[in-house]
């Protein structure tokens, strides 16, 4: 079974409704990626990676913590899928570059 990493731009300070919509979006991306792969995948735990982090409004600290934790999970994946707007996010851009440099297969799905 392949391990799949799923990423989409993350907005700090989301309320509960926005946070749930964010995870629903990640789940849709995972489903679309599995359809492209043709098999069920183990999803790298984006729920634990993307928990809201509060460092007294210090976005730079949030990004560093988020990236360090997320790269650790990305490194365990066989393939990754990024939302079609990944380029709008500093975090997703970094993760996309890391995936490319490490030779992790990047799937092209839109959702």
Backbone as ProteinMPNN parsed JSONL, in Angstrom:
{"seq_chain_A": "XXXXXXXXXXXXXXXXXXXXXXXXXXXXXXXXXXXXXXXXXXXXXXXXXXXXXXXXXXXXXXXXXXXXXXXXXXXXXXXXXXXXXXXXXXXXXXXXXXXXXXXXXXXXXXX", "coords_chain_A": {"N_chain_A": [[0.836, -1.17, 0.0], [0.588, 2.171, -0.899], [1.942, 5.199, 0.503], [0.435, 8.286, 0.905], [0.865, 11.723, 0.663], [-0.853, 14.696, 1.392], [-1.556, 18.014, 0.427], [-2.565, 21.408, 0.862], [-3.015, 24.966, 0.612], [-2.764, 26.551, 3.77], [-4.528, 28.425, 6.096], [-3.789, 30.496, 8.712], [-5.377, 30.977, 11.888], [-7.95, 30.08, 11.411], [-11.468, 29.616, 11.855], [-13.62, 27.165, 13.452], [-15.425, 26.186, 11.505], [-14.176, 26.88, 9.064], [-11.844, 25.414, 9.378], [-12.804, 22.766, 9.373], [-13.801, 22.706, 6.755], [-11.403, 22.952, 5.394], [-10.143, 20.479, 6.004], [-11.993, 18.767, 4.812], [-11.522, 19.426, 2.168], [-8.894, 18.459, 1.866], [-9.403, 15.742, 2.189], [-10.972, 15.242, -0.089], [-9.046, 15.717, -2.084], [-7.301, 13.609, -1.492], [-8.934, 11.412, -2.077], [-9.318, 11.797, -4.859], [-6.673, 11.488, -5.71], [-6.194, 8.828, -5.009], [-7.941, 7.604, -6.802], [-6.634, 8.176, -9.186], [-4.23, 6.791, -8.793], [-5.202, 4.251, -8.538], [-5.567, 2.574, -6.422], [-6.205, 1.985, -2.928], [-4.78, 4.17, -0.555], [-2.477, 4.676, 2.137], [-2.975, 7.4, 4.058], [-0.811, 9.954, 4.789], [-0.637, 11.348, 7.92], [-2.37, 14.048, 7.826], [-4.051, 15.334, 9.549], [-2.813, 15.424, 12.072], [-0.574, 16.842, 11.373], [-1.482, 19.335, 10.552], [-2.652, 20.725, 12.662], [-3.992, 23.585, 14.34], [-1.68, 26.096, 15.226], [-0.558, 28.155, 17.765], [1.361, 30.828, 18.177], [1.357, 33.32, 19.567], [0.513, 35.01, 17.465], [2.722, 35.098, 15.806], [3.553, 34.713, 12.74], [5.816, 33.838, 11.292], [7.062, 32.068, 13.103], [5.021, 30.163, 13.252], [5.056, 29.161, 10.626], [7.622, 27.992, 10.492], [7.437, 25.928, 12.43], [5.271, 24.468, 11.385], [6.31, 23.715, 8.842], [8.595, 22.178, 9.565], [7.443, 19.995, 10.931], [5.74, 19.022, 8.938], [7.437, 18.358, 6.781], [8.74, 16.174, 7.854], [6.665, 14.277, 7.82], [6.089, 14.256, 5.076], [8.415, 13.098, 4.059], [8.038, 10.421, 4.576], [6.318, 9.558, 2.677], [5.219, 7.926, -0.374], [4.145, 9.152, -2.543], [2.757, 12.34, -3.48], [0.134, 14.751, -3.321], [-0.91, 17.892, -4.36], [-3.001, 20.696, -3.867], [-4.617, 22.548, -6.524], [-4.024, 25.216, -6.177], [-1.583, 25.459, -4.915], [0.678, 27.007, -5.36], [0.15, 29.497, -4.308], [0.837, 29.544, -1.713], [3.356, 29.89, 0.671], [4.233, 27.799, 2.337], [3.257, 25.465, 1.003], [4.638, 25.731, -1.402], [7.285, 25.365, -0.576], [7.095, 22.714, 0.376], [6.402, 21.387, -1.991], [8.728, 21.754, -3.497], [10.548, 20.329, -1.892], [9.461, 17.744, -2.141], [9.872, 17.328, -4.905], [12.703, 17.46, -5.036], [13.394, 15.266, -3.483], [12.52, 13.213, -4.988], [9.935, 12.275, -4.74], [6.922, 11.103, -5.993], [4.773, 13.309, -7.593], [1.429, 13.845, -7.847], [-0.929, 14.914, -10.265], [-3.84, 16.229, -9.679], [-7.041, 17.784, -9.532], [-8.761, 19.763, -7.285]], "CA_chain_A": [[0.0, 0.0, 0.0], [1.367, 3.403, -0.988], [1.666, 6.279, 1.445], [0.098, 9.493, 0.16], [0.901, 12.999, 1.373], [-1.837, 15.602, 0.811], [-1.294, 19.382, 0.868], [-3.283, 22.557, 0.313], [-2.687, 26.143, 1.41], [-3.308, 26.574, 5.122], [-4.705, 29.792, 6.584], [-3.73, 30.561, 10.168], [-6.474, 31.672, 12.54], [-9.241, 29.621, 10.914], [-12.456, 29.211, 12.844], [-13.92, 25.727, 13.369], [-16.067, 25.886, 10.23], [-13.14, 26.953, 8.028], [-10.925, 24.306, 9.615], [-13.468, 21.557, 8.881], [-13.827, 22.796, 5.286], [-10.029, 22.676, 4.958], [-9.912, 19.031, 6.04], [-12.823, 18.148, 3.774], [-10.803, 19.631, 0.909], [-7.783, 17.499, 1.842], [-9.959, 14.397, 1.984], [-11.344, 15.144, -1.514], [-7.801, 15.561, -2.841], [-6.809, 12.251, -1.259], [-9.799, 10.511, -2.836], [-8.986, 11.945, -6.281], [-5.348, 10.895, -5.926], [-6.359, 7.367, -4.967], [-8.561, 7.213, -8.068], [-5.59, 8.222, -10.216], [-3.281, 5.716, -8.509], [-5.901, 2.995, -8.776], [-5.592, 1.751, -5.223], [-6.344, 2.674, -1.658], [-3.484, 4.588, -0.019], [-2.389, 5.123, 3.522], [-2.806, 8.844, 4.025], [0.087, 10.476, 5.809], [-1.559, 11.996, 8.842], [-2.443, 15.497, 7.728], [-4.782, 15.884, 10.7], [-1.866, 15.768, 13.132], [0.381, 17.814, 10.849], [-2.084, 20.637, 10.296], [-3.361, 21.292, 13.798], [-3.684, 25.013, 14.486], [-0.562, 26.372, 16.122], [-0.66, 29.547, 18.182], [2.577, 31.401, 18.739], [1.073, 34.734, 19.821], [0.408, 35.745, 16.217], [3.996, 35.138, 15.093], [3.379, 33.854, 11.565], [7.102, 33.224, 10.94], [7.233, 30.907, 13.985], [4.034, 29.174, 12.819], [5.52, 28.545, 9.387], [8.769, 27.121, 10.788], [6.946, 24.727, 13.12], [4.464, 23.726, 10.422], [7.18, 23.125, 7.818], [9.445, 21.126, 10.13], [6.614, 18.808, 11.176], [5.178, 18.529, 7.695], [8.504, 17.714, 6.004], [8.948, 14.853, 8.459], [5.616, 13.394, 7.295], [6.278, 14.156, 3.627], [9.532, 12.179, 3.783], [7.602, 9.03, 4.695], [5.339, 9.285, 1.616], [5.63, 7.44, -1.697], [3.651, 10.115, -3.509], [2.135, 13.509, -2.875], [-0.808, 15.504, -4.142], [-1.045, 19.275, -3.931], [-4.158, 21.361, -4.464], [-4.239, 23.311, -7.711], [-3.582, 26.559, -5.791], [-0.435, 25.319, -4.012], [1.663, 28.073, -5.609], [-0.225, 30.7, -3.556], [1.223, 29.338, -0.32], [4.793, 29.711, 0.927], [4.432, 26.463, 2.893], [3.071, 24.458, -0.047], [5.734, 25.869, -2.367], [8.451, 24.703, 0.029], [6.842, 21.265, 0.394], [6.45, 20.909, -3.377], [10.149, 21.711, -3.857], [11.144, 19.206, -1.155], [8.995, 16.507, -2.791], [10.593, 17.197, -6.176], [14.127, 17.194, -4.777], [13.538, 13.929, -2.902], [12.039, 12.216, -5.949], [8.598, 11.783, -4.369], [6.006, 11.288, -7.107], [3.746, 14.33, -7.381], [0.264, 13.566, -8.681], [-1.664, 16.084, -10.736], [-5.295, 16.14, -9.609], [-7.583, 19.112, -9.264], [-9.874, 19.717, -6.354]], "C_chain_A": [[0.891, 1.246, 0.0], [0.959, 4.384, 0.108], [1.514, 7.559, 0.64], [0.12, 10.706, 1.077], [-0.023, 13.961, 0.64], [-1.592, 17.007, 1.34], [-2.153, 20.39, 0.123], [-2.909, 23.76, 1.168], [-3.463, 26.186, 2.717], [-3.375, 28.018, 5.593], [-4.712, 29.771, 8.114], [-4.908, 31.351, 10.709], [-7.842, 31.265, 12.027], [-10.179, 29.347, 12.078], [-12.788, 27.742, 12.603], [-14.535, 25.354, 12.027], [-15.055, 25.885, 9.087], [-12.17, 25.785, 8.149], [-11.518, 22.997, 9.104], [-13.535, 21.553, 7.357], [-12.448, 22.488, 4.708], [-9.769, 21.169, 4.934], [-10.781, 18.284, 5.045], [-12.156, 18.281, 2.409], [-9.639, 18.65, 0.785], [-8.287, 16.086, 1.586], [-10.395, 14.201, 0.538], [-10.108, 14.966, -2.388], [-7.252, 14.146, -2.7], [-7.629, 11.244, -2.07], [-9.463, 10.574, -4.327], [-7.627, 11.325, -6.604], [-5.436, 9.372, -5.923], [-7.001, 6.851, -6.253], [-7.52, 7.194, -9.183], [-4.591, 7.081, -10.041], [-3.905, 4.355, -8.797], [-5.893, 2.061, -7.591], [-5.771, 2.624, -3.993], [-4.95, 2.992, -1.127], [-3.586, 4.843, 1.477], [-2.099, 6.616, 3.466], [-1.863, 9.239, 5.151], [-0.741, 11.444, 6.637], [-1.556, 13.514, 8.751], [-3.209, 16.095, 8.895], [-3.825, 16.253, 11.828], [-0.869, 16.824, 12.664], [-0.219, 19.208, 10.863], [-2.88, 21.198, 11.461], [-3.015, 22.761, 13.937], [-2.59, 25.215, 15.529], [-0.648, 27.842, 16.489], [0.626, 29.976, 18.855], [2.417, 32.904, 18.87], [1.101, 35.553, 18.539], [1.686, 35.831, 15.419], [3.932, 34.178, 13.917], [4.673, 33.164, 11.163], [7.36, 31.995, 11.804], [6.264, 29.808, 13.593], [4.535, 28.428, 11.591], [6.681, 27.591, 9.668], [8.32, 25.825, 11.463], [6.161, 23.852, 12.146], [5.343, 22.998, 9.416], [8.016, 21.991, 8.395], [8.654, 19.852, 10.39], [6.132, 18.189, 9.87], [6.23, 17.831, 6.83], [8.783, 16.319, 6.547], [7.921, 13.856, 7.924], [5.76, 13.193, 5.79], [7.352, 13.13, 3.288], [9.131, 10.712, 3.884], [6.668, 8.619, 3.561], [5.991, 8.735, 0.353], [5.241, 8.435, -2.778], [2.94, 11.246, -2.772], [1.16, 14.123, -3.862], [-0.949, 16.887, -3.51], [-2.28, 19.864, -4.598], [-3.691, 22.224, -5.63], [-3.791, 24.735, -7.392], [-2.355, 26.536, -4.871], [0.582, 26.443, -4.18], [1.368, 29.353, -4.817], [0.257, 30.644, -2.107], [2.727, 29.119, -0.199], [5.072, 28.291, 1.412], [4.31, 25.386, 1.819], [4.177, 24.526, -1.091], [6.999, 25.18, -1.86], [8.276, 23.187, -0.012], [6.912, 20.673, -1.008], [7.901, 20.767, -3.83], [10.839, 20.535, -3.169], [10.741, 17.889, -1.811], [9.73, 16.274, -4.104], [12.039, 16.782, -5.94], [14.358, 15.799, -4.221], [13.039, 12.827, -3.834], [10.711, 11.59, -5.559], [7.663, 12.096, -5.532], [4.949, 12.311, -6.749], [2.624, 14.081, -8.366], [-0.421, 14.862, -9.05], [-3.155, 15.774, -10.711], [-5.799, 17.528, -9.249], [-8.792, 18.985, -8.357], [-9.756, 20.744, -5.284]], "O_chain_A": [[1.824, 1.357, 0.796], [-0.182, 4.404, 0.571], [2.354, 7.88, -0.201], [-0.519, 10.719, 2.129], [0.011, 14.041, -0.588], [-1.437, 17.199, 2.546], [-2.429, 20.249, -1.068], [-2.527, 23.599, 2.327], [-4.658, 25.895, 2.76], [-2.391, 28.752, 5.5], [-5.544, 29.106, 8.729], [-5.384, 32.286, 10.065], [-8.805, 32.016, 12.183], [-9.755, 28.905, 13.146], [-12.289, 27.142, 11.65], [-14.201, 24.31, 11.466], [-15.074, 24.992, 8.239], [-11.726, 25.231, 7.142], [-10.819, 22.205, 8.472], [-13.345, 20.509, 6.733], [-12.334, 21.845, 3.664], [-9.237, 20.645, 3.956], [-10.355, 17.271, 4.49], [-12.215, 17.363, 1.591], [-9.423, 18.073, -0.281], [-7.664, 15.324, 0.848], [-10.214, 13.117, -0.017], [-10.114, 14.163, -3.321], [-6.791, 13.554, -3.676], [-7.07, 10.331, -2.678], [-9.338, 9.541, -4.984], [-7.458, 10.707, -7.656], [-4.814, 8.71, -6.753], [-6.643, 5.778, -6.738], [-7.526, 6.298, -10.028], [-4.156, 6.475, -11.021], [-3.228, 3.428, -9.241], [-6.183, 0.873, -7.736], [-5.522, 3.829, -4.016], [-4.04, 2.17, -1.24], [-4.648, 5.181, 2.0], [-1.096, 7.041, 2.892], [-2.085, 8.902, 6.314], [-1.468, 12.271, 6.088], [-0.841, 14.19, 9.491], [-3.024, 17.274, 9.201], [-4.004, 17.285, 12.475], [-0.375, 17.612, 13.47], [0.483, 20.174, 11.162], [-3.717, 22.078, 11.255], [-1.877, 23.156, 13.684], [-2.589, 24.575, 16.58], [-0.796, 28.69, 15.609], [0.941, 29.542, 19.963], [3.229, 33.673, 18.355], [1.644, 36.658, 18.516], [1.741, 36.57, 14.436], [4.215, 32.988, 14.056], [4.64, 32.012, 10.731], [7.829, 30.977, 11.294], [6.635, 28.634, 13.598], [4.447, 27.202, 11.525], [6.711, 26.487, 9.125], [8.781, 24.744, 11.097], [6.363, 22.639, 12.091], [5.151, 21.809, 9.162], [8.134, 20.939, 7.766], [9.132, 18.753, 10.107], [6.12, 16.967, 9.723], [5.933, 16.81, 6.209], [9.034, 15.39, 5.781], [8.267, 12.717, 7.61], [5.575, 12.084, 5.289], [7.206, 12.375, 2.328], [9.814, 9.848, 3.334], [6.265, 7.459, 3.486], [7.147, 9.029, 0.049], [5.916, 8.552, -3.801], [2.574, 11.119, -1.604], [1.337, 14.03, -5.077], [-1.087, 17.026, -2.294], [-2.571, 19.565, -5.756], [-2.518, 22.588, -5.715], [-3.228, 25.403, -8.26], [-2.117, 27.491, -4.131], [1.277, 26.79, -3.225], [2.247, 30.202, -4.673], [0.094, 31.61, -1.362], [3.299, 28.268, -0.881], [6.023, 27.651, 0.964], [5.156, 24.496, 1.731], [4.608, 23.496, -1.609], [7.694, 24.499, -2.614], [9.196, 22.461, -0.388], [7.428, 19.57, -1.189], [8.263, 19.78, -4.47], [11.627, 19.825, -3.794], [11.582, 17.014, -2.014], [10.163, 15.157, -4.389], [12.535, 15.854, -6.579], [15.409, 15.206, -4.462], [13.126, 11.644, -3.504], [10.395, 10.486, -6.003], [7.619, 13.232, -6.005], [4.297, 12.195, -5.711], [2.836, 14.103, -9.578], [-0.487, 15.795, -8.25], [-3.673, 15.128, -11.622], [-5.051, 18.348, -8.718], [-9.715, 18.213, -8.618], [-10.624, 20.833, -4.415]]}, "name": "protein", "num_of_chains": 1, "seq": "XXXXXXXXXXXXXXXXXXXXXXXXXXXXXXXXXXXXXXXXXXXXXXXXXXXXXXXXXXXXXXXXXXXXXXXXXXXXXXXXXXXXXXXXXXXXXXXXXXXXXXXXXXXXXXX"}
